[in-house]
Amino acid sequence: MTLELCDIVWSAGFRKIIKNVSLRVKPGEFLGLIGPNGSGKTSLMSVLAGIRPPDQGRAMLAGQDMKKHGRRKLARQIGFVEQQADTTDRLTAREAVALGRTPYLSMLSPWSERDDAIVERALGDVDMTHLADRFWHTLSGGEKQRVHIARALAQEPKFLLLDEPTNHLDIRHQLGLLELVRELPVTVVAALHDLNHAAMYCDRIAMMRDGELVGIGSPADILTSENLRDVFGVDATIEHGPNGECTVRYHTGMKKDRAA
Amino acid sequence: MIGPMIGNIISSPVFIKRISVAFAALMLLAAVLAVAASVGETAIPVGTVIDTIANHLWDAGHPVDAIDAGIIWNYRLSRAIVAASCGAALAVSGAVLQALLRNSLADPYLLGISAGASTGAVSIVILGLGAGMLSLSLGAFIGAVAAFAFVTVLALQAGRGTGAIILAGIAGSQMFNALTSFIVTKSASAEQARGIMFWLLGNLSGVRWPDVWLALPVAIAGLVVCLWHARALDAFTFGRESAASLGVPVRRVYAVLIAAAAMMTAVMVSIVGAIGFVGLVIPHAARFFVGTRHGLVLPLSALIGALFLVCADVISRVIVPGQVLPIGVITALVGAPAFALILCHGRILR
Ligand SMILES: Nc1ncnc2c1ncn2[C@@H]1O[C@H](COP(=O)(O)OP(=O)(O)O)[C@@H](O)[C@H]1O
Ligand SMILES: [Mg+2]
């Protein structure tokens, strides 16, 4: 199954936010999405998830326009974890994960033991089984994020879209979460802020600037000094390891005029 | 394919349990209605109430005093059923709006409905609009729908967020309340103003069987529509985008459920006036007992709302001898402290 954007334009009011982006997500890969704040990562993820219909171009799942699939069918293929989604409702972690079964349930197919099993497995996948009965508001930021991912996994998706999943997590949980996601048997698209994390975990990286996709390729191809200067406005050198891994080393004295 | 599926569902233990619980709830409601019909200025034994109902429903032929039978059947029973329908409808509307708008302070009157109803009512009573052709209820209903339409248009113009609806509702309510005040202060006699005031606070004295045949079906239909969308409402737990990514057709669900809540509320307000606090407090009480899932919250809200308003009506009839208080006074006197209690327990904002 493929997930593909063809020449997408998405506007808010009269302002073009996403400008002519084409993108093909390869089955099984971990695709990172990088770019400065406001470059359109969240917007692009929403289009990819099928929750914002593009104004021009086509968003396609399995070679067919998403519009033709219908919401429920899309939700069975694509799990989306938003940048920020919180609630004041008094529900448990398990109940939050159970929401992921929504696209499979109806009057004629009510909640079943199979749904219970899938929810438990999703909780296990993110290592939250022991906290499953805790109320949402008692969970830490990292635990909430893991519950969100479990909710998306309960949708049994082929594609898992994560919008800045490591925000607000300490470094151990950031790495743990990316490790976890990488091990999952799904195709992952993740908007990431930390370029070194992108370099460590992504098979490919897509880079955005001002709503445009300015590059896509292997971490070594995308993470270059020129790109970081042009797109992020920072001075950095890239160190390449023996196995093709690369590390970004930033230098002080940022070019303030370029910082977005 | 569908036949055996339905068979499986109906024979499953969960379904049987639910049906039993629903049956028990209906029995409880029936019992409370019977008691409500027996209490009043002239107390009538519950046995007589049951005999009267049996006589009317299947010509049981029990010997019942004709005056008692008249009081029970023509006044108290119809009144109690309307109170129950109204309580259920307002509570369900409140629960739905709180879920959709992600705001635990949302209540059915947020959509400008009570304000519009009052404007409609005073237009009929004081300005004599419709030249006697329109009843107060119809005027109130038209006003409520007009205000809701105004709020909807305003919200759509203002943007798609849930905040837009709330702000539009406030603006609409203020405007229609101002209109009402303008009409009342400009043209009403003191007597008329008092009557309007009484009506606005909720008044079931004029309720008869025709009102039952309006309120009851609307409450039941509204509950069914909302229950049908219970899972979609659950999916709004983490907001609209999250609901969309869970496969919920957000706009359609919004349109259907807000329209359902608005219709239920408009009908109830036009029959009995703007009874406050039911739609705000009862859903919280229901969640206190069964958690956040709407498959449970909605029916329980309906039940508690119905019981609460039937009881409130009885209290409003008997608490001051020889005088009927507006039922809204009772609901507010009970509802406001209850709400404060829930707030302090931190169950709403947590
Ligand atoms: N619904 C919207 N209405 C108006 N502007 C929006 C909307 N969504 C995003 N934007 C704007 O689009 C730009 C890109 O936003 P976003 O996709 O959130 O970027 P990122 O996730 O990369 O920070 C920002 O300038 C933001 O203000
Ligand atoms: Mg973003």
XYZ file of C-alpha atoms and ligand atoms in Angstrom:
638
model
C 0.000 0.000 0.000
C 1.280 3.450 -0.887
C 0.669 6.915 0.427
C 1.263 9.652 -2.058
C 0.806 13.385 -2.517
C 0.680 14.801 -6.047
C 1.235 18.515 -6.452
C -0.646 19.457 -3.307
C -1.722 23.000 -2.510
C -3.418 23.769 0.783
C -4.428 27.284 1.754
C -5.723 28.889 4.921
C -7.885 31.746 3.741
C -6.025 33.321 0.846
C -2.602 32.309 2.118
C -0.976 29.312 0.553
C 0.449 27.222 3.368
C 1.472 24.154 1.366
C 2.817 24.949 -2.071
C 2.902 22.288 -4.764
C 4.241 19.445 -2.697
C 4.654 15.997 -4.183
C 5.729 13.175 -1.933
C 5.707 9.416 -2.032
C 5.936 7.448 1.185
C 7.617 4.098 0.621
C 6.110 1.079 2.360
C 8.015 0.118 5.506
C 10.205 3.181 5.719
C 10.719 5.703 8.499
C 10.355 9.057 6.787
C 11.366 12.135 8.746
C 9.906 15.567 8.066
C 12.067 18.502 9.087
C 11.819 22.245 8.687
C 11.698 25.407 10.786
C 8.644 26.405 12.803
C 5.829 27.455 10.530
C 7.281 25.763 7.488
C 4.129 23.682 7.113
C 5.032 20.333 8.666
C 1.809 20.031 10.638
C -0.257 21.133 7.671
C 1.423 18.613 5.417
C 0.884 15.847 7.968
C -2.802 16.712 8.161
C -3.109 16.457 4.401
C -1.252 13.140 4.498
C -3.627 11.912 7.198
C -6.583 12.839 5.041
C -8.108 15.200 7.591
C -7.441 18.327 5.553
C -8.546 17.938 1.958
C -6.073 19.683 -0.365
C -7.272 22.661 -2.395
C -5.342 21.476 -5.433
C -3.571 18.280 -6.303
C -4.371 14.821 -5.109
C -3.721 12.976 -1.894
C -3.741 9.293 -2.684
C -3.859 6.114 -0.669
C -3.272 2.806 -2.454
C -3.307 4.606 -5.775
C -6.762 6.050 -5.213
C -7.807 9.563 -4.262
C -8.428 9.794 -0.508
C -11.792 11.410 -1.142
C -12.973 8.161 -2.663
C -11.921 6.089 0.328
C -14.171 7.727 2.889
C -13.215 8.732 6.410
C -13.653 5.422 8.145
C -11.650 3.506 5.603
C -8.845 6.057 5.772
C -8.811 5.802 9.552
C -8.267 2.057 9.291
C -5.110 2.635 7.224
C -3.668 5.821 8.695
C -3.072 6.562 12.354
C -2.299 10.178 13.185
C -0.809 11.483 16.409
C -1.221 15.223 16.574
C 1.343 17.682 17.819
C -0.836 18.492 20.783
C -4.027 16.790 21.785
C -5.158 16.985 25.356
C -8.427 16.559 27.165
C -10.003 17.534 30.442
C -12.198 14.436 30.367
C -11.754 11.974 33.155
C -10.870 8.871 31.204
C -8.286 6.176 31.716
C -5.322 5.421 29.490
C -7.070 2.256 28.336
C -10.226 4.163 27.408
C -8.131 6.634 25.444
C -6.512 3.789 23.524
C -9.924 2.185 22.948
C -10.918 5.279 20.944
C -8.601 3.929 18.276
C -11.183 1.233 17.541
C -13.747 3.853 16.479
C -13.316 3.311 12.711
C -14.145 -0.381 13.133
C -17.215 -0.061 15.333
C -20.824 0.449 14.367
C -24.286 -0.555 15.488
C -23.869 -3.870 13.679
C -20.312 -4.508 14.800
C -20.221 -3.521 18.464
C -17.240 -3.773 20.770
C -15.954 -7.351 20.915
C -13.278 -9.396 22.621
C -11.093 -8.891 19.590
C -11.189 -5.144 20.211
C -10.157 -5.747 23.816
C -7.225 -7.843 22.618
C -6.088 -5.188 20.142
C -6.245 -2.463 22.783
C -4.187 -4.578 25.195
C -1.624 -5.293 22.493
C -1.344 -1.615 21.602
C -0.828 -0.770 25.274
C 1.843 -3.465 25.436
C 3.540 -2.184 22.300
C 4.158 1.185 23.921
C 4.943 -0.354 27.305
C 1.958 1.199 29.057
C 0.143 -1.906 30.263
C 1.025 -1.227 33.874
C -0.473 2.266 33.679
C -3.558 1.323 31.669
C -6.006 2.095 34.465
C -4.504 5.436 35.407
C -6.545 8.521 34.648
C -5.352 10.640 31.764
C -4.614 13.722 33.848
C -2.316 11.734 36.143
C 0.002 10.707 33.300
C 3.265 12.484 32.496
C 3.867 14.089 29.113
C 5.806 11.114 27.844
C 3.198 8.655 29.050
C 0.445 10.664 27.380
C 2.390 10.624 24.157
C 2.790 6.869 24.376
C -0.937 6.489 24.966
C -1.595 8.607 21.874
C 0.641 6.323 19.866
C -1.120 3.282 21.285
C -4.447 4.826 20.270
C -3.150 5.247 16.740
C -1.829 1.668 16.780
C -5.246 0.392 17.877
C -6.462 1.640 14.519
C -4.296 -1.141 13.060
C -2.860 1.302 10.561
C -0.478 0.656 7.718
C 0.813 4.206 8.157
C 1.627 5.932 11.411
C 1.936 9.710 11.199
C 3.564 11.429 14.170
C 3.720 15.198 14.489
C 6.658 16.134 16.697
C 6.199 13.071 18.898
C 9.182 13.819 21.140
C 8.090 17.303 22.217
C 8.196 17.814 25.968
C 9.989 14.528 26.589
C 13.311 14.175 28.332
C 16.157 12.808 26.247
C 15.828 9.217 27.451
C 12.130 9.143 26.582
C 12.777 10.857 23.256
C 15.213 8.163 22.228
C 13.047 5.429 23.731
C 10.009 6.615 21.826
C 11.809 6.842 18.492
C 13.357 3.433 19.103
C 9.930 2.033 19.833
C 8.346 3.562 16.766
C 11.134 2.309 14.593
C 10.598 -1.261 15.758
C 6.879 -1.199 14.973
C 5.806 -3.068 11.857
C 4.307 0.045 10.237
C 5.377 2.731 7.839
C 6.186 5.850 9.821
C 6.148 9.505 8.853
C 7.333 11.732 11.684
C 7.860 15.470 11.906
C 10.990 15.876 13.987
C 12.710 18.898 15.441
C 15.969 17.350 16.475
C 18.067 16.890 13.347
C 20.363 14.386 15.015
C 17.365 12.246 15.905
C 16.226 12.490 12.321
C 19.689 11.423 11.222
C 19.736 8.502 13.642
C 16.325 7.003 13.019
C 15.071 7.997 9.583
C 15.533 6.036 6.394
C 14.755 9.182 4.435
C 14.304 12.811 5.369
C 12.018 15.340 3.707
C 12.860 18.975 4.296
C 10.365 21.843 4.187
C 10.755 25.582 3.956
C 7.900 28.069 3.636
C 5.422 25.420 2.602
C 7.639 23.933 -0.043
C 9.383 20.607 -0.055
C 12.971 21.602 -0.735
C 14.578 18.196 -0.587
C 14.033 14.552 0.109
C 16.594 11.797 0.402
C 18.882 9.913 2.770
C 19.990 11.720 5.947
C 23.452 12.203 4.503
C 22.005 13.805 1.362
C 19.669 16.176 3.163
C 21.674 17.114 6.230
C 24.387 19.247 4.685
C 25.949 22.456 5.932
C 24.433 24.381 3.025
C 20.943 23.088 3.654
C 21.086 23.829 7.360
C 22.283 27.329 6.620
C 19.721 27.997 3.903
C 16.718 26.379 5.522
C 17.296 26.661 9.252
C 19.667 29.607 9.292
C 22.230 27.885 11.489
C 25.908 27.293 11.139
C 26.750 23.612 11.423
C 29.129 20.985 10.222
C 28.123 17.422 9.549
C 30.326 14.639 10.781
C 30.085 11.390 8.888
C 30.714 8.107 10.649
C 32.084 4.896 9.163
C 28.656 3.348 8.518
C 27.161 6.313 6.748
C 25.622 7.733 9.927
C 25.874 11.474 10.299
C 25.899 13.843 13.224
C 25.087 17.530 13.156
C 27.418 19.759 15.141
C 26.150 23.308 15.601
C 28.346 26.346 15.916
C 27.709 29.401 18.005
C 27.133 32.796 16.455
C 23.930 31.940 14.616
C 23.131 33.991 11.586
C 20.303 35.879 13.205
C 19.183 37.543 10.002
C 18.270 34.184 8.541
C 16.611 32.641 11.581
C 12.937 32.130 10.754
C -25.187 -11.438 6.348
C -26.957 -8.801 8.429
C -29.568 -11.189 9.837
C -27.168 -13.472 11.707
C -25.134 -10.460 12.818
C -28.169 -8.944 14.479
C -28.942 -12.353 15.935
C -25.490 -12.529 17.473
C -25.784 -9.076 18.927
C -29.221 -9.700 20.426
C -28.201 -12.962 22.041
C -24.927 -11.609 23.438
C -24.742 -11.279 27.238
C -23.810 -7.601 26.980
C -26.939 -6.857 24.995
C -29.166 -8.794 27.396
C -27.618 -6.966 30.327
C -28.188 -3.606 28.657
C -31.801 -4.402 27.875
C -32.372 -5.450 31.487
C -30.805 -2.251 32.800
C -32.840 -0.146 30.381
C -36.007 -1.959 31.478
C -35.201 -1.367 35.137
C -34.582 2.320 34.414
C -37.950 2.653 32.669
C -39.675 0.942 35.600
C -38.012 3.356 37.996
C -39.123 6.284 35.880
C -42.685 4.936 35.717
C -42.766 4.517 39.480
C -41.546 8.069 40.046
C -44.121 9.384 37.586
C -46.874 7.555 39.480
C -45.694 8.964 42.796
C -45.463 12.438 41.264
C -49.065 12.158 40.124
C -50.184 11.214 43.613
C -48.500 14.131 45.398
C -50.059 17.576 45.419
C -52.500 19.868 47.141
C -54.920 16.970 47.357
C -52.875 13.872 48.033
C -54.178 10.885 46.124
C -52.990 7.360 46.946
C -50.596 5.821 44.438
C -53.018 2.893 44.099
C -55.671 5.270 42.806
C -53.128 6.688 40.328
C -52.395 3.209 38.988
C -56.114 2.383 38.786
C -56.750 5.595 36.866
C -53.967 4.900 34.405
C -55.207 1.344 33.940
C -58.729 2.654 33.308
C -57.475 4.983 30.612
C -55.056 2.622 28.957
C -57.105 -0.537 28.784
C -60.555 0.215 30.227
C -59.747 -1.733 33.375
C -62.972 -0.503 34.958
C -61.550 0.148 38.438
C -63.849 2.271 40.562
C -62.111 5.645 40.914
C -63.491 8.963 42.132
C -64.154 11.062 39.017
C -62.550 14.202 40.423
C -59.435 12.317 41.494
C -59.255 10.670 38.111
C -59.558 14.062 36.427
C -56.807 15.608 38.523
C -54.504 12.676 37.928
C -55.098 12.173 34.256
C -55.707 15.705 33.004
C -53.290 17.621 35.162
C -50.647 15.793 37.096
C -49.765 12.907 34.818
C -49.449 14.938 31.647
C -47.459 17.466 33.587
C -45.129 14.834 35.042
C -44.518 13.250 31.632
C -43.701 16.609 30.078
C -41.366 17.359 32.990
C -39.635 14.019 32.423
C -39.326 14.569 28.654
C -38.034 18.056 29.188
C -35.479 16.992 31.787
C -34.245 14.170 29.589
C -34.014 16.346 26.483
C -32.193 19.198 28.206
C -29.730 16.871 29.922
C -28.957 15.001 26.703
C -28.559 18.275 24.808
C -26.174 19.509 27.455
C -24.112 16.326 27.363
C -23.874 16.468 23.570
C -22.859 20.123 23.479
C -20.284 19.670 26.221
C -18.729 16.836 24.232
C -18.798 18.558 20.842
C -17.611 21.950 22.027
C -15.039 20.425 24.416
C -16.326 22.708 27.121
C -17.647 21.440 30.414
C -19.552 24.668 30.956
C -21.572 24.376 27.763
C -25.303 24.140 28.226
C -28.191 24.001 25.754
C -29.011 27.691 26.192
C -25.533 28.526 24.966
C -26.865 28.470 21.420
C -29.049 31.507 22.089
C -32.159 29.379 22.288
C -33.632 30.576 25.568
C -32.927 34.186 24.701
C -34.586 33.783 21.313
C -37.546 31.996 22.874
C -38.102 34.811 25.306
C -37.991 37.371 22.511
C -40.497 35.307 20.566
C -42.738 34.976 23.599
C -42.784 38.670 24.447
C -43.379 39.539 20.808
C -46.571 37.508 20.962
C -47.758 38.439 24.440
C -46.811 42.087 24.589
C -46.561 43.297 21.028
C -49.481 41.121 19.942
C -47.568 39.821 16.959
C -49.523 37.298 14.923
C -52.801 38.922 16.028
C -53.826 36.074 18.318
C -53.221 33.458 15.660
C -49.971 32.329 17.219
C -49.792 30.766 20.647
C -47.106 31.809 23.092
C -45.427 28.446 22.591
C -45.290 28.796 18.850
C -43.910 32.308 19.169
C -41.265 31.089 21.574
C -40.364 28.268 19.233
C -40.012 30.601 16.272
C -37.880 32.955 18.370
C -35.682 30.086 19.520
C -35.105 28.814 15.999
C -34.424 32.342 14.739
C -31.843 32.910 17.457
C -30.225 29.553 16.758
C -30.043 30.371 13.044
C -28.494 33.730 13.893
C -25.894 32.103 16.142
C -25.107 29.443 13.544
C -24.572 31.967 10.767
C -22.427 34.087 13.052
C -20.345 31.068 14.106
C -19.831 29.979 10.499
C -18.712 33.484 9.572
C -16.378 33.656 12.542
C -14.501 30.481 11.704
C -14.679 26.799 12.324
C -13.310 26.439 15.816
C -15.406 25.478 18.809
C -14.612 28.853 20.315
C -16.485 30.508 17.469
C -19.738 28.773 18.411
C -19.428 29.718 22.055
C -18.675 33.350 21.294
C -21.419 33.526 18.681
C -23.801 32.022 21.237
C -22.897 34.671 23.773
C -23.321 37.433 21.215
C -26.652 36.033 20.036
C -27.967 35.551 23.556
C -27.010 39.071 24.561
C -28.673 40.509 21.508
C -31.936 38.646 21.913
C -32.003 39.292 25.654
C -31.558 42.970 24.936
C -34.448 42.817 22.470
C -36.616 41.153 25.090
C -35.733 43.748 27.705
C -36.413 46.503 25.210
C -39.872 45.179 24.389
C -40.741 44.524 28.031
C -39.625 47.907 29.359
C -41.129 49.801 26.456
C -44.558 48.288 26.251
C -45.341 45.836 29.020
C -47.606 46.480 31.966
C -46.311 45.338 35.346
C -48.738 42.428 35.200
C -47.468 41.313 31.794
C -43.850 41.678 32.869
C -44.526 39.446 35.868
C -46.194 36.842 33.656
C -43.272 36.836 31.251
C -40.823 36.583 34.103
C -42.731 33.599 35.463
C -42.798 31.939 32.068
C -39.089 32.500 31.534
C -38.208 30.777 34.773
C -40.036 27.686 33.725
C -43.673 26.910 34.240
C -45.493 23.636 33.810
C -48.944 24.714 35.022
C -50.501 25.044 31.597
C -49.245 21.683 30.381
C -51.856 19.226 29.020
C -51.859 16.072 26.890
C -51.220 17.785 23.527
C -47.954 19.032 25.007
C -47.100 15.455 25.937
C -47.558 14.365 22.348
C -45.061 16.996 21.311
C -42.494 16.769 24.111
C -42.315 13.005 24.471
C -41.639 12.100 20.815
C -39.130 14.944 20.477
C -37.251 13.787 23.577
C -37.219 10.166 22.453
C -36.218 10.975 18.878
C -33.501 13.332 20.101
C -32.128 10.719 22.470
C -32.086 8.096 19.723
C -30.264 10.392 17.284
C -27.660 11.294 19.893
C -27.231 7.692 21.035
C -26.700 6.686 17.437
C -23.684 9.015 17.446
C -22.403 7.987 20.873
C -19.114 6.607 19.557
C -18.564 9.611 17.349
C -19.010 11.797 20.444
C -16.433 9.695 22.282
C -14.027 10.305 19.421
C -14.167 14.048 20.148
C -12.359 13.465 23.450
C -9.121 14.843 22.047
C -10.695 17.430 19.773
C -12.021 17.775 16.257
C -8.878 16.865 14.353
C -8.445 13.794 16.453
C -12.054 12.807 15.797
C -11.468 13.282 12.088
C -8.385 11.080 12.178
C -10.485 8.411 13.891
C -12.772 8.311 10.882
C -15.587 10.524 12.181
C -17.232 12.747 9.546
C -16.775 15.754 11.778
C -18.853 18.317 9.943
C -21.826 16.042 9.444
C -21.788 14.901 13.059
C -21.555 18.519 14.185
C -24.447 19.579 12.002
C -26.706 16.669 12.965
C -26.027 16.755 16.690
C -26.104 20.503 17.162
C -29.330 20.644 15.191
C -30.756 17.823 17.307
C -29.760 19.549 20.550
C -31.147 22.846 19.297
C -34.458 21.309 18.217
C -34.927 19.458 21.498
C -34.128 22.552 23.502
C -36.270 24.856 21.372
C -39.292 22.570 21.694
C -38.889 22.182 25.439
C -38.320 25.883 26.024
C -41.381 26.753 23.993
C -43.547 24.403 26.081
C -42.242 25.079 29.579
C -39.905 28.089 29.421
C -36.194 28.264 30.049
C -35.536 25.881 32.908
C -31.937 26.409 33.901
C -29.153 24.195 35.224
C -30.553 20.858 34.040
C -28.515 20.797 30.846
C -25.422 22.064 32.608
C -25.329 19.953 35.763
C -27.001 16.628 34.951
C -24.381 15.455 32.399
C -21.683 15.991 35.002
C -23.660 13.965 37.500
C -24.020 11.181 34.925
C -20.287 11.182 34.174
C -19.608 11.052 37.882
C -21.330 7.662 37.942
C -20.388 6.016 34.654
C -17.290 7.761 33.328
C -16.969 9.448 29.970
C -18.357 7.012 27.412
C -21.407 8.453 25.743
C -23.063 5.106 25.237
C -23.593 5.270 29.003
C -23.494 9.006 29.669
C -26.358 9.876 27.319
C -28.974 7.405 28.582
C -28.024 8.041 32.193
C -28.202 11.809 31.641
C -31.663 11.329 30.168
C -32.773 9.261 33.147
C -31.344 11.556 35.819
C -32.629 14.624 33.964
C -36.115 13.149 33.764
C -36.180 12.110 37.428
C -34.720 15.418 38.536
C -37.252 17.549 36.717
C -40.227 15.432 37.802
C -39.104 15.804 41.403
C -38.382 19.509 40.971
C -41.872 19.983 39.581
C -43.460 18.206 42.526
C -41.448 20.358 44.926
C -42.429 23.522 43.069
C -46.093 22.560 43.485
C -46.045 21.715 47.160
C -43.276 23.715 48.827
C -45.299 26.914 49.255
C -48.899 25.957 50.113
C -51.413 27.497 47.790
C -48.783 28.796 45.409
C -46.807 27.318 42.526
C -43.171 28.401 42.258
C -41.486 28.577 38.869
C -39.716 25.256 38.444
C -36.560 27.059 37.295
C -36.213 28.486 40.800
C -36.116 24.969 42.224
C -33.683 23.634 39.626
C -31.368 26.586 40.199
C -31.596 26.297 43.983
C -30.630 22.636 43.761
C -28.482 22.877 40.634
C -26.208 25.749 41.581
C -24.963 24.207 44.850
C -24.681 20.802 43.167
C -22.611 22.382 40.434
C -20.411 24.136 42.973
C -19.926 20.819 44.735
C -18.873 19.074 41.532
C -16.556 21.970 40.724
C -14.885 21.801 44.095
C -14.406 18.084 43.732
C -12.413 19.045 40.672
C -14.191 16.471 38.599
C -15.054 18.889 35.836
C -11.827 20.602 35.132
C -9.636 17.626 35.830
N -5.789 26.608 10.041
C -4.881 27.558 9.781
N -5.286 28.825 9.552
C -4.392 29.788 9.284
N -3.072 29.607 9.233
C -2.608 28.373 9.466
C -3.479 27.285 9.742
N -2.736 26.182 9.932
C -1.460 26.564 9.768
N -1.375 27.887 9.487
C -0.149 28.637 9.218
O 0.576 27.885 8.302
C 1.955 27.946 8.590
C 2.483 26.548 8.747
O 1.977 25.995 9.931
P 2.298 24.540 10.421
O 1.875 23.596 9.360
O 1.709 24.360 11.763
O 3.885 24.559 10.505
P 4.874 23.702 11.393
O 4.145 22.506 11.872
O 5.984 23.372 10.453
O 5.350 24.570 12.507
C 2.094 28.787 9.829
O 2.475 30.075 9.420
C 0.719 28.802 10.424
O 0.482 30.021 11.068
Mg 3.801 21.761 13.698
